[in-house]
Every structure is written in structure tokens, then in C-alpha cells.
């Protein structure tokens, strides 16, 4: 039976300041993500699940078993989220990714605007994403714990728009958080890696 584990952050807790504070990362990683791990393991056990990958559990429990799905999908989402961030103001995007974004979404600027709008437009809790869908880069949003893999899309970049991700630093100003994220907190090399792995 698979056992979920809380991964270490790939940077120190103060590494993303001032765009995301140590206090936010402490709560978000040590408390919120930890709770998904603890509850996920409990529900995996109770349901006797024998899948050997997190992704398979997420796909197989979507719309079928909410307690398992919510916790395990949030675990998957947060592993992605920690990895996709770095303190990277005005970070240059590798040209492979930039060219693809220009082809599929017009320009980097319009991609950023659409990404922010997807995050603003997600009513309540959820995520906004850059995904690869049948070979094209698209912008999507998902409610609650939903990960794009349940729609056969490959997540390239996801941003957590649950209030716990921004309330300490931005209070109710989700648009400011999203703008700070897309302009300063994205590890574009990692996004490019996710893209190149899947083309
Ligand atoms: Mn979260």
C-alpha cells in the first residue's frame, strides 16, 4: 500500500520573500500540506487502495471517492506547487517554452494576463494552470483539489488560489497575489522541463 510523505521544500522558508513569506510557507507546507498527507494516508488505508502511484489514485477516485481524492490530489498539487516556485523576479523564460507560448497563446504578456484572470475567475478555492492539452499549451482553472490529469491534461504550471496560499501576505487581494506569483515566483526552467518531457 502506498504511503504519502511530506516532501521538504526545495528552498528555505524565507527564500520566496517578499512575494511569499516564511510565515505563509510555514503554515501552508508544515500544516496544510501535512494535513493532506495525514488524512490521505488514513483514507488510503481505510479504503484498502492498492494503486502504486499517486497519479493513479487521483485518476481512479475522481468523482468516486471524495475523501481520498481531495486529500491525495491536494498532495499531488502541492508537490507540484513547491517545485514550480523560486524567487525569480523578471525571470527569463527558456526560448523553447517562450516560442511555444507565443505560438499557442499569442505572447508571454497575454499568457500572464489570462493566467491571472483564470485565478481570479476561480470562484472559491482551487487552482489555475498552464497545461499541455493534446500538444497545445492552454490556460485552465480547476475547483478545490482537482488536478488537470483527471482531464488527460499535463500540468506545466499550477498556482494555488486557496485563501491559505495568500491571506497572510495579501489578505483578500487575490489578483495581487497572482500577479506577484506569475511575475516573480515561477521557476520557468522547471516549467520548460515539464513541457519538454511531454513533447
Ligand atoms: Mn494549498
PDB file of C-alpha atoms and ligand atoms in Angstrom:
ATOM      1  CA  UNK A   1       0.000   0.000   0.000  1.00  0.00           C
ATOM      2  CA  UNK A   2       1.337   3.411  -0.983  1.00  0.00           C
ATOM      3  CA  UNK A   3       2.221   5.832   1.782  1.00  0.00           C
ATOM      4  CA  UNK A   4       2.226   9.578   1.207  1.00  0.00           C
ATOM      5  CA  UNK A   5       5.129  11.610   2.567  1.00  0.00           C
ATOM      6  CA  UNK A   6       5.500  15.320   3.059  1.00  0.00           C
ATOM      7  CA  UNK A   7       8.421  16.428   0.851  1.00  0.00           C
ATOM      8  CA  UNK A   8      10.894  19.003   2.120  1.00  0.00           C
ATOM      9  CA  UNK A   9      10.620  22.384   0.477  1.00  0.00           C
ATOM     10  CA  UNK A  10      13.328  22.733  -2.200  1.00  0.00           C
ATOM     11  CA  UNK A  11      14.360  26.091  -0.630  1.00  0.00           C
ATOM     12  CA  UNK A  12      14.444  27.722   2.771  1.00  0.00           C
ATOM     13  CA  UNK A  13      11.237  29.148   4.218  1.00  0.00           C
ATOM     14  CA  UNK A  14      12.374  32.730   3.671  1.00  0.00           C
ATOM     15  CA  UNK A  15      13.608  32.144   0.119  1.00  0.00           C
ATOM     16  CA  UNK A  16      10.456  33.421  -1.606  1.00  0.00           C
ATOM     17  CA  UNK A  17      10.102  36.674   0.318  1.00  0.00           C
ATOM     18  CA  UNK A  18       8.868  39.309  -0.181  1.00  0.00           C
ATOM     19  CA  UNK A  19       6.469  37.671  -2.657  1.00  0.00           C
ATOM     20  CA  UNK A  20       5.597  34.783  -0.342  1.00  0.00           C
ATOM     21  CA  UNK A  21       6.586  34.997   3.306  1.00  0.00           C
ATOM     22  CA  UNK A  22       8.177  32.424   5.604  1.00  0.00           C
ATOM     23  CA  UNK A  23       5.013  32.576   7.705  1.00  0.00           C
ATOM     24  CA  UNK A  24       2.885  31.571   4.716  1.00  0.00           C
ATOM     25  CA  UNK A  25       5.224  28.706   3.797  1.00  0.00           C
ATOM     26  CA  UNK A  26       5.314  27.501   7.382  1.00  0.00           C
ATOM     27  CA  UNK A  27       1.536  27.325   7.588  1.00  0.00           C
ATOM     28  CA  UNK A  28       0.994  26.166   4.044  1.00  0.00           C
ATOM     29  CA  UNK A  29       3.677  23.471   3.899  1.00  0.00           C
ATOM     30  CA  UNK A  30       4.003  22.343   7.528  1.00  0.00           C
ATOM     31  CA  UNK A  31       0.294  22.488   8.426  1.00  0.00           C
ATOM     32  CA  UNK A  32      -1.951  22.424   5.354  1.00  0.00           C
ATOM     33  CA  UNK A  33       0.095  20.092   3.173  1.00  0.00           C
ATOM     34  CA  UNK A  34       0.889  17.907   6.195  1.00  0.00           C
ATOM     35  CA  UNK A  35      -2.844  17.552   6.892  1.00  0.00           C
ATOM     36  CA  UNK A  36      -3.453  16.297   3.321  1.00  0.00           C
ATOM     37  CA  UNK A  37      -0.675  13.733   3.830  1.00  0.00           C
ATOM     38  CA  UNK A  38      -2.017  12.549   7.185  1.00  0.00           C
ATOM     39  CA  UNK A  39      -5.637  12.358   6.045  1.00  0.00           C
ATOM     40  CA  UNK A  40      -4.680  10.905   2.671  1.00  0.00           C
ATOM     41  CA  UNK A  41      -2.812   8.050   4.351  1.00  0.00           C
ATOM     42  CA  UNK A  42      -5.743   7.421   6.678  1.00  0.00           C
ATOM     43  CA  UNK A  43      -8.241   7.232   3.797  1.00  0.00           C
ATOM     44  CA  UNK A  44      -5.913   5.144   1.597  1.00  0.00           C
ATOM     45  CA  UNK A  45      -5.701   2.627   4.437  1.00  0.00           C
ATOM     46  CA  UNK A  46      -9.423   2.667   5.205  1.00  0.00           C
ATOM     47  CA  UNK A  47     -10.213   2.088   1.541  1.00  0.00           C
ATOM     48  CA  UNK A  48      -7.527  -0.550   1.091  1.00  0.00           C
ATOM     49  CA  UNK A  49      -6.210   1.101  -2.072  1.00  0.00           C
ATOM     50  CA  UNK A  50      -3.564  -0.852  -3.939  1.00  0.00           C
ATOM     51  CA  UNK A  51      -2.594   1.596  -6.710  1.00  0.00           C
ATOM     52  CA  UNK A  52       1.148   2.120  -6.752  1.00  0.00           C
ATOM     53  CA  UNK A  53       1.199   5.722  -7.889  1.00  0.00           C
ATOM     54  CA  UNK A  54      -0.331   8.887  -6.513  1.00  0.00           C
ATOM     55  CA  UNK A  55      -1.459   9.810 -10.028  1.00  0.00           C
ATOM     56  CA  UNK A  56      -3.390   6.544 -10.410  1.00  0.00           C
ATOM     57  CA  UNK A  57      -5.173   7.078  -7.094  1.00  0.00           C
ATOM     58  CA  UNK A  58      -6.146  10.588  -8.190  1.00  0.00           C
ATOM     59  CA  UNK A  59      -7.467   9.406 -11.574  1.00  0.00           C
ATOM     60  CA  UNK A  60      -9.295   6.401 -10.154  1.00  0.00           C
ATOM     61  CA  UNK A  61     -11.026   8.231  -7.288  1.00  0.00           C
ATOM     62  CA  UNK A  62     -12.093  11.342  -9.224  1.00  0.00           C
ATOM     63  CA  UNK A  63     -15.865  11.773  -8.789  1.00  0.00           C
ATOM     64  CA  UNK A  64     -15.964   8.424  -6.981  1.00  0.00           C
ATOM     65  CA  UNK A  65     -14.393   8.801  -3.555  1.00  0.00           C
ATOM     66  CA  UNK A  66     -14.219  12.404  -2.382  1.00  0.00           C
ATOM     67  CA  UNK A  67     -12.279  11.907   0.890  1.00  0.00           C
ATOM     68  CA  UNK A  68      -9.460  10.027  -0.844  1.00  0.00           C
ATOM     69  CA  UNK A  69      -9.498  12.211  -3.942  1.00  0.00           C
ATOM     70  CA  UNK A  70      -9.478  15.535  -2.099  1.00  0.00           C
ATOM     71  CA  UNK A  71      -6.513  14.689   0.104  1.00  0.00           C
ATOM     72  CA  UNK A  72      -4.389  12.751  -2.386  1.00  0.00           C
ATOM     73  CA  UNK A  73      -4.993  15.215  -5.237  1.00  0.00           C
ATOM     74  CA  UNK A  74      -4.083  18.099  -2.939  1.00  0.00           C
ATOM     75  CA  UNK A  75      -0.887  16.215  -2.045  1.00  0.00           C
ATOM     76  CA  UNK A  76      -0.072  15.919  -5.755  1.00  0.00           C
ATOM     77  CA  UNK A  77      -0.955  19.574  -6.373  1.00  0.00           C
ATOM     78  CA  UNK A  78       1.269  20.805  -3.559  1.00  0.00           C
ATOM     79  CA  UNK A  79       4.281  18.680  -4.590  1.00  0.00           C
ATOM     80  CA  UNK A  80       3.963  20.427  -7.968  1.00  0.00           C
ATOM     81  CA  UNK A  81       3.449  23.857  -6.408  1.00  0.00           C
ATOM     82  CA  UNK A  82       6.601  23.765  -4.220  1.00  0.00           C
ATOM     83  CA  UNK A  83       8.715  22.585  -7.143  1.00  0.00           C
ATOM     84  CA  UNK A  84       7.450  25.133  -9.606  1.00  0.00           C
ATOM     85  CA  UNK A  85       8.362  28.148  -7.473  1.00  0.00           C
ATOM     86  CA  UNK A  86      11.596  30.026  -6.956  1.00  0.00           C
ATOM     87  CA  UNK A  87      12.488  33.613  -6.158  1.00  0.00           C
ATOM     88  CA  UNK A  88      12.763  34.722  -9.756  1.00  0.00           C
ATOM     89  CA  UNK A  89      11.744  38.334 -10.390  1.00  0.00           C
ATOM     90  CA  UNK A  90      11.741  39.111 -14.115  1.00  0.00           C
ATOM     91  CA  UNK A  91      12.884  35.530 -14.687  1.00  0.00           C
ATOM     92  CA  UNK A  92      13.788  34.873 -18.287  1.00  0.00           C
ATOM     93  CA  UNK A  93      11.922  32.036 -19.914  1.00  0.00           C
ATOM     94  CA  UNK A  94      13.882  29.428 -21.901  1.00  0.00           C
ATOM     95  CA  UNK A  95      13.264  30.030 -25.610  1.00  0.00           C
ATOM     96  CA  UNK A  96      11.715  26.574 -26.231  1.00  0.00           C
ATOM     97  CA  UNK A  97       8.887  27.484 -23.875  1.00  0.00           C
ATOM     98  CA  UNK A  98       8.622  31.105 -24.937  1.00  0.00           C
ATOM     99  CA  UNK A  99       8.245  30.140 -28.614  1.00  0.00           C
ATOM    100  CA  UNK A 100       5.538  27.608 -27.781  1.00  0.00           C
ATOM    101  CA  UNK A 101       3.653  30.143 -25.653  1.00  0.00           C
ATOM    102  CA  UNK A 102       3.891  32.705 -28.459  1.00  0.00           C
ATOM    103  CA  UNK A 103       2.519  30.125 -30.919  1.00  0.00           C
ATOM    104  CA  UNK A 104      -0.337  28.865 -28.738  1.00  0.00           C
ATOM    105  CA  UNK A 105      -1.281  31.889 -26.627  1.00  0.00           C
ATOM    106  CA  UNK A 106      -0.131  34.909 -28.631  1.00  0.00           C
ATOM    107  CA  UNK A 107       2.559  36.255 -26.315  1.00  0.00           C
ATOM    108  CA  UNK A 108       4.045  35.861 -22.861  1.00  0.00           C
ATOM    109  CA  UNK A 109       2.218  39.008 -21.786  1.00  0.00           C
ATOM    110  CA  UNK A 110      -1.166  37.706 -22.897  1.00  0.00           C
ATOM    111  CA  UNK A 111      -0.429  34.336 -21.285  1.00  0.00           C
ATOM    112  CA  UNK A 112       0.270  36.086 -17.980  1.00  0.00           C
ATOM    113  CA  UNK A 113      -2.900  38.143 -18.215  1.00  0.00           C
ATOM    114  CA  UNK A 114      -5.026  35.088 -18.999  1.00  0.00           C
ATOM    115  CA  UNK A 115      -3.374  33.100 -16.206  1.00  0.00           C
ATOM    116  CA  UNK A 116      -4.139  35.840 -13.666  1.00  0.00           C
ATOM    117  CA  UNK A 117      -7.725  36.065 -14.933  1.00  0.00           C
ATOM    118  CA  UNK A 118      -8.177  32.302 -14.622  1.00  0.00           C
ATOM    119  CA  UNK A 119      -7.057  32.514 -10.991  1.00  0.00           C
ATOM    120  CA  UNK A 120      -9.343  35.456 -10.287  1.00  0.00           C
ATOM    121  CA  UNK A 121     -12.220  33.703 -12.049  1.00  0.00           C
ATOM    122  CA  UNK A 122     -11.966  30.531  -9.970  1.00  0.00           C
ATOM    123  CA  UNK A 123     -14.868  31.075  -7.556  1.00  0.00           C
ATOM    124  CA  UNK A 124     -13.873  29.875  -4.098  1.00  0.00           C
ATOM    125  CA  UNK A 125     -10.954  27.504  -3.653  1.00  0.00           C
ATOM    126  CA  UNK A 126      -8.982  25.938  -6.455  1.00  0.00           C
ATOM    127  CA  UNK A 127      -6.090  26.271  -8.842  1.00  0.00           C
ATOM    128  CA  UNK A 128      -5.180  27.940 -12.133  1.00  0.00           C
ATOM    129  CA  UNK A 129      -2.878  26.201 -14.585  1.00  0.00           C
ATOM    130  CA  UNK A 130      -0.785  26.222 -17.709  1.00  0.00           C
ATOM    131  CA  UNK A 131      -1.412  22.788 -19.166  1.00  0.00           C
ATOM    132  CA  UNK A 132      -0.472  20.817 -22.223  1.00  0.00           C
ATOM    133  CA  UNK A 133      -3.675  19.598 -23.856  1.00  0.00           C
ATOM    134  CA  UNK A 134      -3.277  17.456 -26.980  1.00  0.00           C
ATOM    135  CA  UNK A 135       0.023  19.140 -27.720  1.00  0.00           C
ATOM    136  CA  UNK A 136      -1.147  22.712 -27.164  1.00  0.00           C
ATOM    137  CA  UNK A 137      -0.446  24.951 -24.198  1.00  0.00           C
ATOM    138  CA  UNK A 138      -3.691  26.158 -22.654  1.00  0.00           C
ATOM    139  CA  UNK A 139      -4.783  28.028 -19.542  1.00  0.00           C
ATOM    140  CA  UNK A 140      -7.328  26.378 -17.266  1.00  0.00           C
ATOM    141  CA  UNK A 141      -8.707  26.572 -13.765  1.00  0.00           C
ATOM    142  CA  UNK A 142      -9.938  23.797 -11.503  1.00  0.00           C
ATOM    143  CA  UNK A 143     -12.054  23.786  -8.326  1.00  0.00           C
ATOM    144  CA  UNK A 144     -10.828  22.585  -4.928  1.00  0.00           C
ATOM    145  CA  UNK A 145      -8.392  19.669  -5.282  1.00  0.00           C
ATOM    146  CA  UNK A 146      -8.895  18.886  -8.965  1.00  0.00           C
ATOM    147  CA  UNK A 147      -5.671  18.302 -10.918  1.00  0.00           C
ATOM    148  CA  UNK A 148      -5.615  18.561 -14.750  1.00  0.00           C
ATOM    149  CA  UNK A 149      -4.572  14.910 -15.072  1.00  0.00           C
ATOM    150  CA  UNK A 150      -8.201  13.914 -14.448  1.00  0.00           C
ATOM    151  CA  UNK A 151      -8.974  15.637 -17.774  1.00  0.00           C
ATOM    152  CA  UNK A 152      -5.987  13.993 -19.508  1.00  0.00           C
ATOM    153  CA  UNK A 153      -4.101  17.281 -19.481  1.00  0.00           C
ATOM    154  CA  UNK A 154      -0.486  17.639 -18.371  1.00  0.00           C
ATOM    155  CA  UNK A 155       0.103  20.298 -15.722  1.00  0.00           C
ATOM    156  CA  UNK A 156       3.048  22.551 -16.589  1.00  0.00           C
ATOM    157  CA  UNK A 157       2.465  25.318 -14.038  1.00  0.00           C
ATOM    158  CA  UNK A 158      -0.132  25.451 -11.270  1.00  0.00           C
ATOM    159  CA  UNK A 159      -0.940  28.201  -8.811  1.00  0.00           C
ATOM    160  CA  UNK A 160      -2.797  27.563  -5.578  1.00  0.00           C
ATOM    161  CA  UNK A 161      -5.640  30.071  -5.159  1.00  0.00           C
ATOM    162  CA  UNK A 162      -6.977  28.687  -1.893  1.00  0.00           C
ATOM    163  CA  UNK A 163      -7.037  31.531   0.628  1.00  0.00           C
ATOM    164  CA  UNK A 164      -4.419  29.783   2.787  1.00  0.00           C
ATOM    165  CA  UNK A 165      -1.924  30.396  -0.017  1.00  0.00           C
ATOM    166  CA  UNK A 166      -2.186  34.194   0.089  1.00  0.00           C
ATOM    167  CA  UNK A 167      -4.198  35.523   3.008  1.00  0.00           C
ATOM    168  CA  UNK A 168      -1.221  36.133   5.322  1.00  0.00           C
ATOM    169  CA  UNK A 169       0.666  38.143   2.678  1.00  0.00           C
ATOM    170  CA  UNK A 170      -2.069  39.644   0.522  1.00  0.00           C
ATOM    171  CA  UNK A 171      -5.193  39.478   2.715  1.00  0.00           C
ATOM    172  CA  UNK A 172      -8.168  39.348   0.334  1.00  0.00           C
ATOM    173  CA  UNK A 173      -6.231  40.668  -2.690  1.00  0.00           C
ATOM    174  CA  UNK A 174      -6.051  37.516  -4.801  1.00  0.00           C
ATOM    175  CA  UNK A 175      -5.258  39.493  -8.012  1.00  0.00           C
ATOM    176  CA  UNK A 176      -2.140  41.000  -6.367  1.00  0.00           C
ATOM    177  CA  UNK A 177      -1.016  37.551  -5.254  1.00  0.00           C
ATOM    178  CA  UNK A 178      -1.499  36.124  -8.744  1.00  0.00           C
ATOM    179  CA  UNK A 179       0.436  38.974 -10.333  1.00  0.00           C
ATOM    180  CA  UNK A 180       3.282  38.598  -7.813  1.00  0.00           C
ATOM    181  CA  UNK A 181       3.304  34.850  -8.484  1.00  0.00           C
ATOM    182  CA  UNK A 182       3.439  34.952 -12.278  1.00  0.00           C
ATOM    183  CA  UNK A 183       5.958  37.839 -12.361  1.00  0.00           C
ATOM    184  CA  UNK A 184       8.308  36.778  -9.558  1.00  0.00           C
ATOM    185  CA  UNK A 185       7.779  33.264  -8.262  1.00  0.00           C
ATOM    186  CA  UNK A 186       7.840  30.951 -11.257  1.00  0.00           C
ATOM    187  CA  UNK A 187      10.724  28.601 -11.916  1.00  0.00           C
ATOM    188  CA  UNK A 188      10.477  28.823 -15.695  1.00  0.00           C
ATOM    189  CA  UNK A 189      13.288  26.279 -16.192  1.00  0.00           C
ATOM    190  CA  UNK A 190      11.154  23.761 -14.315  1.00  0.00           C
ATOM    191  CA  UNK A 191       8.043  24.653 -16.351  1.00  0.00           C
ATOM    192  CA  UNK A 192      10.127  24.161 -19.501  1.00  0.00           C
ATOM    193  CA  UNK A 193      11.292  20.784 -18.202  1.00  0.00           C
ATOM    194  CA  UNK A 194       7.656  19.738 -17.644  1.00  0.00           C
ATOM    195  CA  UNK A 195       6.889  20.828 -21.203  1.00  0.00           C
ATOM    196  CA  UNK A 196       9.880  19.165 -22.902  1.00  0.00           C
ATOM    197  CA  UNK A 197       9.262  15.892 -21.030  1.00  0.00           C
ATOM    198  CA  UNK A 198       5.881  15.665 -22.719  1.00  0.00           C
ATOM    199  CA  UNK A 199       6.504  16.627 -26.339  1.00  0.00           C
TER     200      UNK A 199
HETATM  201 MN1  LIG B   1      -2.644  24.917  -0.635  1.00  0.00          MN
END
